[in-house]
PDB file of C-alpha atoms in Angstrom:
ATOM      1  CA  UNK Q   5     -61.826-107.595  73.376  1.00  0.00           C
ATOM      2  CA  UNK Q   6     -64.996-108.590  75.322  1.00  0.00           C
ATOM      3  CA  UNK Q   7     -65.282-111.499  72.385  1.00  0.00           C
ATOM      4  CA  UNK Q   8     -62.123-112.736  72.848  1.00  0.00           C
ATOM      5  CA  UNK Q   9     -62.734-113.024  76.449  1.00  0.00           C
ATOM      6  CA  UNK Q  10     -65.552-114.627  76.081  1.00  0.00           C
ATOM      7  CA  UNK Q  11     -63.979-117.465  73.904  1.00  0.00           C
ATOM      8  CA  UNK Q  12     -61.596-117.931  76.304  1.00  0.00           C
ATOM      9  CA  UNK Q  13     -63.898-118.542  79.147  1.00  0.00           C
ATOM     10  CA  UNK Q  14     -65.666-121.006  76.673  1.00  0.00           C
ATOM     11  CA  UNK Q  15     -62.129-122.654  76.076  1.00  0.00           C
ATOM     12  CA  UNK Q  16     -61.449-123.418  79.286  1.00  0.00           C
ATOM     13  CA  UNK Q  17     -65.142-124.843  80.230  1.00  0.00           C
ATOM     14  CA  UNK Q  18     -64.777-126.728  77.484  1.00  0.00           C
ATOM     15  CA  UNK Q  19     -61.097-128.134  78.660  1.00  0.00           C
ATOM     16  CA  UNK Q  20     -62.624-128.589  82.128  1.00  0.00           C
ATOM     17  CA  UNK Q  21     -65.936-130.543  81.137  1.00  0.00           C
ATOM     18  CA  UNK Q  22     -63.572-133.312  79.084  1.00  0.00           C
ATOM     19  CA  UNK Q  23     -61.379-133.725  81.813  1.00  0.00           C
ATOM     20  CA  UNK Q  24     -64.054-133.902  84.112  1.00  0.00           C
ATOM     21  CA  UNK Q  25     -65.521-136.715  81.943  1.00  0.00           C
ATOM     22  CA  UNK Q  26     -62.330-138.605  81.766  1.00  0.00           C
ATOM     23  CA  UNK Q  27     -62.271-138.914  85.643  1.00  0.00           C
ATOM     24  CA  UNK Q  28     -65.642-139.769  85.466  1.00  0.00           C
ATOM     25  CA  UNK Q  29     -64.764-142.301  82.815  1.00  0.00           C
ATOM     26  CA  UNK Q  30     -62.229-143.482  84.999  1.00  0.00           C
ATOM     27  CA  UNK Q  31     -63.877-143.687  87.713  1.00  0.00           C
ATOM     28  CA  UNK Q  32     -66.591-145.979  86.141  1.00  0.00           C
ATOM     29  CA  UNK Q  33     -63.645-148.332  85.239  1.00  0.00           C
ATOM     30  CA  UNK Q  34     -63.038-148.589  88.204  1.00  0.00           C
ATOM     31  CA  UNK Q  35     -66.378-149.449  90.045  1.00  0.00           C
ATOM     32  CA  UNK Q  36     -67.084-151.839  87.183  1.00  0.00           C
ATOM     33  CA  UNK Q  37     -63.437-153.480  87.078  1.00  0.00           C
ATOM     34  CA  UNK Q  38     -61.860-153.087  90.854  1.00  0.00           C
ATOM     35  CA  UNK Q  39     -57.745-153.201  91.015  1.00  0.00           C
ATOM     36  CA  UNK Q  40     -57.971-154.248  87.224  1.00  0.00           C
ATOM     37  CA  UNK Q  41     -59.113-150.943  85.942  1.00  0.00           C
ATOM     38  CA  UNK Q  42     -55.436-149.947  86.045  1.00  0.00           C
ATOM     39  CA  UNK Q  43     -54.672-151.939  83.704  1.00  0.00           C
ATOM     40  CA  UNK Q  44     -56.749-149.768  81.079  1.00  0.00           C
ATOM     41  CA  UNK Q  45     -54.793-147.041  82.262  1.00  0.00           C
ATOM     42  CA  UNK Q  46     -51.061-148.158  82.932  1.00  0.00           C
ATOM     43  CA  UNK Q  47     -48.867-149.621  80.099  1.00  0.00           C
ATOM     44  CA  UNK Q  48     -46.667-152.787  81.323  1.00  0.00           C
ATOM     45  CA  UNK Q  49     -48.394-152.874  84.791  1.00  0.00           C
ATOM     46  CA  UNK Q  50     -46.619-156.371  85.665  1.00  0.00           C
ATOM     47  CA  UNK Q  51     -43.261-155.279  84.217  1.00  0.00           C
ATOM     48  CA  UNK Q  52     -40.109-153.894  86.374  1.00  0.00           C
ATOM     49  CA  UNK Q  53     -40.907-150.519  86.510  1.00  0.00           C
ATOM     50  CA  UNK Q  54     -40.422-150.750  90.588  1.00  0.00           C
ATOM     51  CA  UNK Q  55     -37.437-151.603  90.204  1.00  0.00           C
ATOM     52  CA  UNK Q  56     -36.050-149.607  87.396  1.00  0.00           C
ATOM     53  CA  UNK Q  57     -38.141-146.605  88.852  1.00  0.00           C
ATOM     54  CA  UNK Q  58     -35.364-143.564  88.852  1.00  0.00           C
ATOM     55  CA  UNK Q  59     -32.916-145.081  85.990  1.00  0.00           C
ATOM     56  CA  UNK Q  60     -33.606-142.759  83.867  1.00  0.00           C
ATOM     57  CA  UNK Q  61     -33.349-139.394  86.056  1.00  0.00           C
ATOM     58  CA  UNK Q  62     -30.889-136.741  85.509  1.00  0.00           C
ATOM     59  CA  UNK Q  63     -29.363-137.523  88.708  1.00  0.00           C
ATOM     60  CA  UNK Q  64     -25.776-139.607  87.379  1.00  0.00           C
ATOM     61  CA  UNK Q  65     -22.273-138.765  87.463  1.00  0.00           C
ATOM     62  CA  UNK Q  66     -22.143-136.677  84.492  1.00  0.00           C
ATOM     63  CA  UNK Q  67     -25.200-134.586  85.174  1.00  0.00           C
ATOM     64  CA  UNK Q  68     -23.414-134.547  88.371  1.00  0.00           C
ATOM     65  CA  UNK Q  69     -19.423-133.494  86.823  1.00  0.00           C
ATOM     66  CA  UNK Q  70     -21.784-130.932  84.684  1.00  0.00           C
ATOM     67  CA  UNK Q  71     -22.916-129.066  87.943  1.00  0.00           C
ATOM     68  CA  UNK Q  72     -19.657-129.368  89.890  1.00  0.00           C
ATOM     69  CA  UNK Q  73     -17.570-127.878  86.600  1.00  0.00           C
ATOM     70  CA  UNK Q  74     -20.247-124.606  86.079  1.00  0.00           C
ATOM     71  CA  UNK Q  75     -19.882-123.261  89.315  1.00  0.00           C
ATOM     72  CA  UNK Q  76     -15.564-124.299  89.478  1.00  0.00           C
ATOM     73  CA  UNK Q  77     -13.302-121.688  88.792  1.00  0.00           C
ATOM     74  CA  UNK Q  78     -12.142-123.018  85.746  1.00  0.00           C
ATOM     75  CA  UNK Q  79     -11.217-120.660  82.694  1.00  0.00           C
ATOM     76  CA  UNK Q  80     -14.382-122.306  80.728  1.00  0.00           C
ATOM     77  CA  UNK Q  81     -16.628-122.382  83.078  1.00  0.00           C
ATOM     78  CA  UNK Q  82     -16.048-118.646  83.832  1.00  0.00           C
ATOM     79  CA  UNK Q  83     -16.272-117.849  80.245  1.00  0.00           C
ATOM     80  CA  UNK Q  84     -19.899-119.396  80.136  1.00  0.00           C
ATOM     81  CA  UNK Q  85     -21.220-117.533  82.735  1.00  0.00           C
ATOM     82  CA  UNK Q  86     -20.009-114.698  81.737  1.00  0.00           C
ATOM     83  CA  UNK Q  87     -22.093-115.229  78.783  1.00  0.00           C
ATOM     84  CA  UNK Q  88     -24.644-116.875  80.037  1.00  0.00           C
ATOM     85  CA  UNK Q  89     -25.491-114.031  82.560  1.00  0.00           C
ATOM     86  CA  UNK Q  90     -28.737-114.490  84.174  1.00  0.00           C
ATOM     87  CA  UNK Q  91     -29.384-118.290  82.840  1.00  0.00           C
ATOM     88  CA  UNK Q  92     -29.997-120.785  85.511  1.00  0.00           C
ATOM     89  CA  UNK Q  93     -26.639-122.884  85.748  1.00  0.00           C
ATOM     90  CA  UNK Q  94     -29.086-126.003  86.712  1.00  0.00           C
ATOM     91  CA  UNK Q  95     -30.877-125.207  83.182  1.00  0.00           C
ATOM     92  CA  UNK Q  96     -27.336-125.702  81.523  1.00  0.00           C
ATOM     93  CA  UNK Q  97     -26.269-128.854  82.854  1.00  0.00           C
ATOM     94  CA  UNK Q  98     -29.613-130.340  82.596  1.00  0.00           C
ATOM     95  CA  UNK Q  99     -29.680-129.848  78.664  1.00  0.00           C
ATOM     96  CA  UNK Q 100     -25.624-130.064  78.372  1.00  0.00           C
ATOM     97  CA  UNK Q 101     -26.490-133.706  80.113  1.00  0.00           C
ATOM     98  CA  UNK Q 102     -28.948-134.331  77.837  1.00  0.00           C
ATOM     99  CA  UNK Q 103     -26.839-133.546  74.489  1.00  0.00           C
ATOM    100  CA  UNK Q 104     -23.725-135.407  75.631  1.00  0.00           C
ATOM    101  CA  UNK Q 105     -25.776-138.074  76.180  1.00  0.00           C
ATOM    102  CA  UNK Q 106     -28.087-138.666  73.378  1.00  0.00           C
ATOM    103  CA  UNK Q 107     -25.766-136.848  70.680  1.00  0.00           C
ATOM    104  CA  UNK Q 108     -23.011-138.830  69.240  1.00  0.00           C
ATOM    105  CA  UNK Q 109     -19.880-137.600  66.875  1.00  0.00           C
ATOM    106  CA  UNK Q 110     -20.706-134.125  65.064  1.00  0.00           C
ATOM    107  CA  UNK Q 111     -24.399-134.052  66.405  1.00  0.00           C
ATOM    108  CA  UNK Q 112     -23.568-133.588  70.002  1.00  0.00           C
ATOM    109  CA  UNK Q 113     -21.007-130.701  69.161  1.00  0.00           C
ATOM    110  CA  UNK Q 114     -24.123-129.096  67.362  1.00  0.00           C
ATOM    111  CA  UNK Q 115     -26.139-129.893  70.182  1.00  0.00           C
ATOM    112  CA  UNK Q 116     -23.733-128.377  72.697  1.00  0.00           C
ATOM    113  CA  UNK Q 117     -23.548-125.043  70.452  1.00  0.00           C
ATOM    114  CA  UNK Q 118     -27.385-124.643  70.066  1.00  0.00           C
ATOM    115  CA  UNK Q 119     -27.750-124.682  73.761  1.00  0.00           C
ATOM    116  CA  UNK Q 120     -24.762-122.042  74.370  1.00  0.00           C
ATOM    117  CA  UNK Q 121     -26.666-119.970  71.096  1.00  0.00           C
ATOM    118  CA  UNK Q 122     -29.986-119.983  72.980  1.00  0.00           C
ATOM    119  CA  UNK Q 123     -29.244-119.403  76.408  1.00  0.00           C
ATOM    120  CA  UNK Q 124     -26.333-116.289  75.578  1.00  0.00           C
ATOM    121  CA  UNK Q 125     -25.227-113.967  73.026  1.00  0.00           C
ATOM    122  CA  UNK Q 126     -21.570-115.594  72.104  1.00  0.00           C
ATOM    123  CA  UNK Q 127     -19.411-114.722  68.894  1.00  0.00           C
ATOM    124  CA  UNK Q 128     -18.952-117.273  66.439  1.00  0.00           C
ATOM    125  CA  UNK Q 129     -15.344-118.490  67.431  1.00  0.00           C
ATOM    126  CA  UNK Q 130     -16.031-117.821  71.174  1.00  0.00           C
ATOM    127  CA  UNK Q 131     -18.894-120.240  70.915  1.00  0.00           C
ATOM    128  CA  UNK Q 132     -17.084-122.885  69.112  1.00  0.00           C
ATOM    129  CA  UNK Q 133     -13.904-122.999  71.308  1.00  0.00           C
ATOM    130  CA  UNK Q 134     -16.440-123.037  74.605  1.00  0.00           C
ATOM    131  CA  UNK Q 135     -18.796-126.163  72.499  1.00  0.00           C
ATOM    132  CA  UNK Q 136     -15.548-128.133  71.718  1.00  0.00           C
ATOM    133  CA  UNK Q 137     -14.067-127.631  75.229  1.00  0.00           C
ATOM    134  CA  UNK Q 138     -16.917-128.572  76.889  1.00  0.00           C
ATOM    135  CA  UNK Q 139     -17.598-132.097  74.344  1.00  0.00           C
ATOM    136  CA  UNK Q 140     -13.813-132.734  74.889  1.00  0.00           C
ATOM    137  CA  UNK Q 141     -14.178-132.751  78.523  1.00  0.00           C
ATOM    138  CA  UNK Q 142     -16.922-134.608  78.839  1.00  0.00           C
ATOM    139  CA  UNK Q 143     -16.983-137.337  76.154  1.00  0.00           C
TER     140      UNK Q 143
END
């Protein structure tokens, strides 16, 4: 046990000293190059990302339709957290976002049942009436 220990503590000094030399590295970048050392270190520096900054959050209106429909009183929405118990209802709608909007046809129904699977214990049937119900509303 002592061993182990001891390659731990070797692990992590190890960790530290290369990030330590990377902010030494960029550090010298940036005494030898001024302003311009960020270009070495951020892709598409005189692109739009200012302006597109935040397009791609989770904050839209079906992340938002997600949140509002977990807590409602709808039968569905009861049903999950029933099942879902102690899982964080933000957890949910963050990766129920995610599927219904990356997933198309037959892949975001699979999707939609392998995040019910992991997050509660669900029958069979049960989980594929609550998976279609929730695709069907939100599709």
């Amino acid at each position: 046990m002592v061993n182990q220990q001891e390659m731990n503590s070797i692990t992590q000094v190890d960790e530290f000293a290369e990030i330590l030399a990377a902010a030494r590295r960029m550090q010298q970048d940036w005494l030898e190059n001024g302003l311009n050392f960020v270009h070495l270190y951020v892709e598409d520096v005189d692109g739009d990302w200012l302006e597109t900054w935040g397009d791609d959050e989770i904050s839209n209106s079906l992340f938002d339709a997600i949140k509002e429909f977990l807590v409602s009183d709808d039968d569905v929405a009861v049903k999950i957290r029933y099942y879902l118990r102690d899982e964080s209802l933000f957890d949910l709608a963050v990766n129920l976002e995610e599927s219904l909007r990356i997933y198309r046809g037959d892949e975001k129904l699979c999707a939609v049942r392998d995040i019910l699977i992991s997050n509660g214990d669900i029958c069979h049937q049960e989980l594929f009436d609550l998976a279609n119900n929730l695709v069907d509303r939100f599709s």
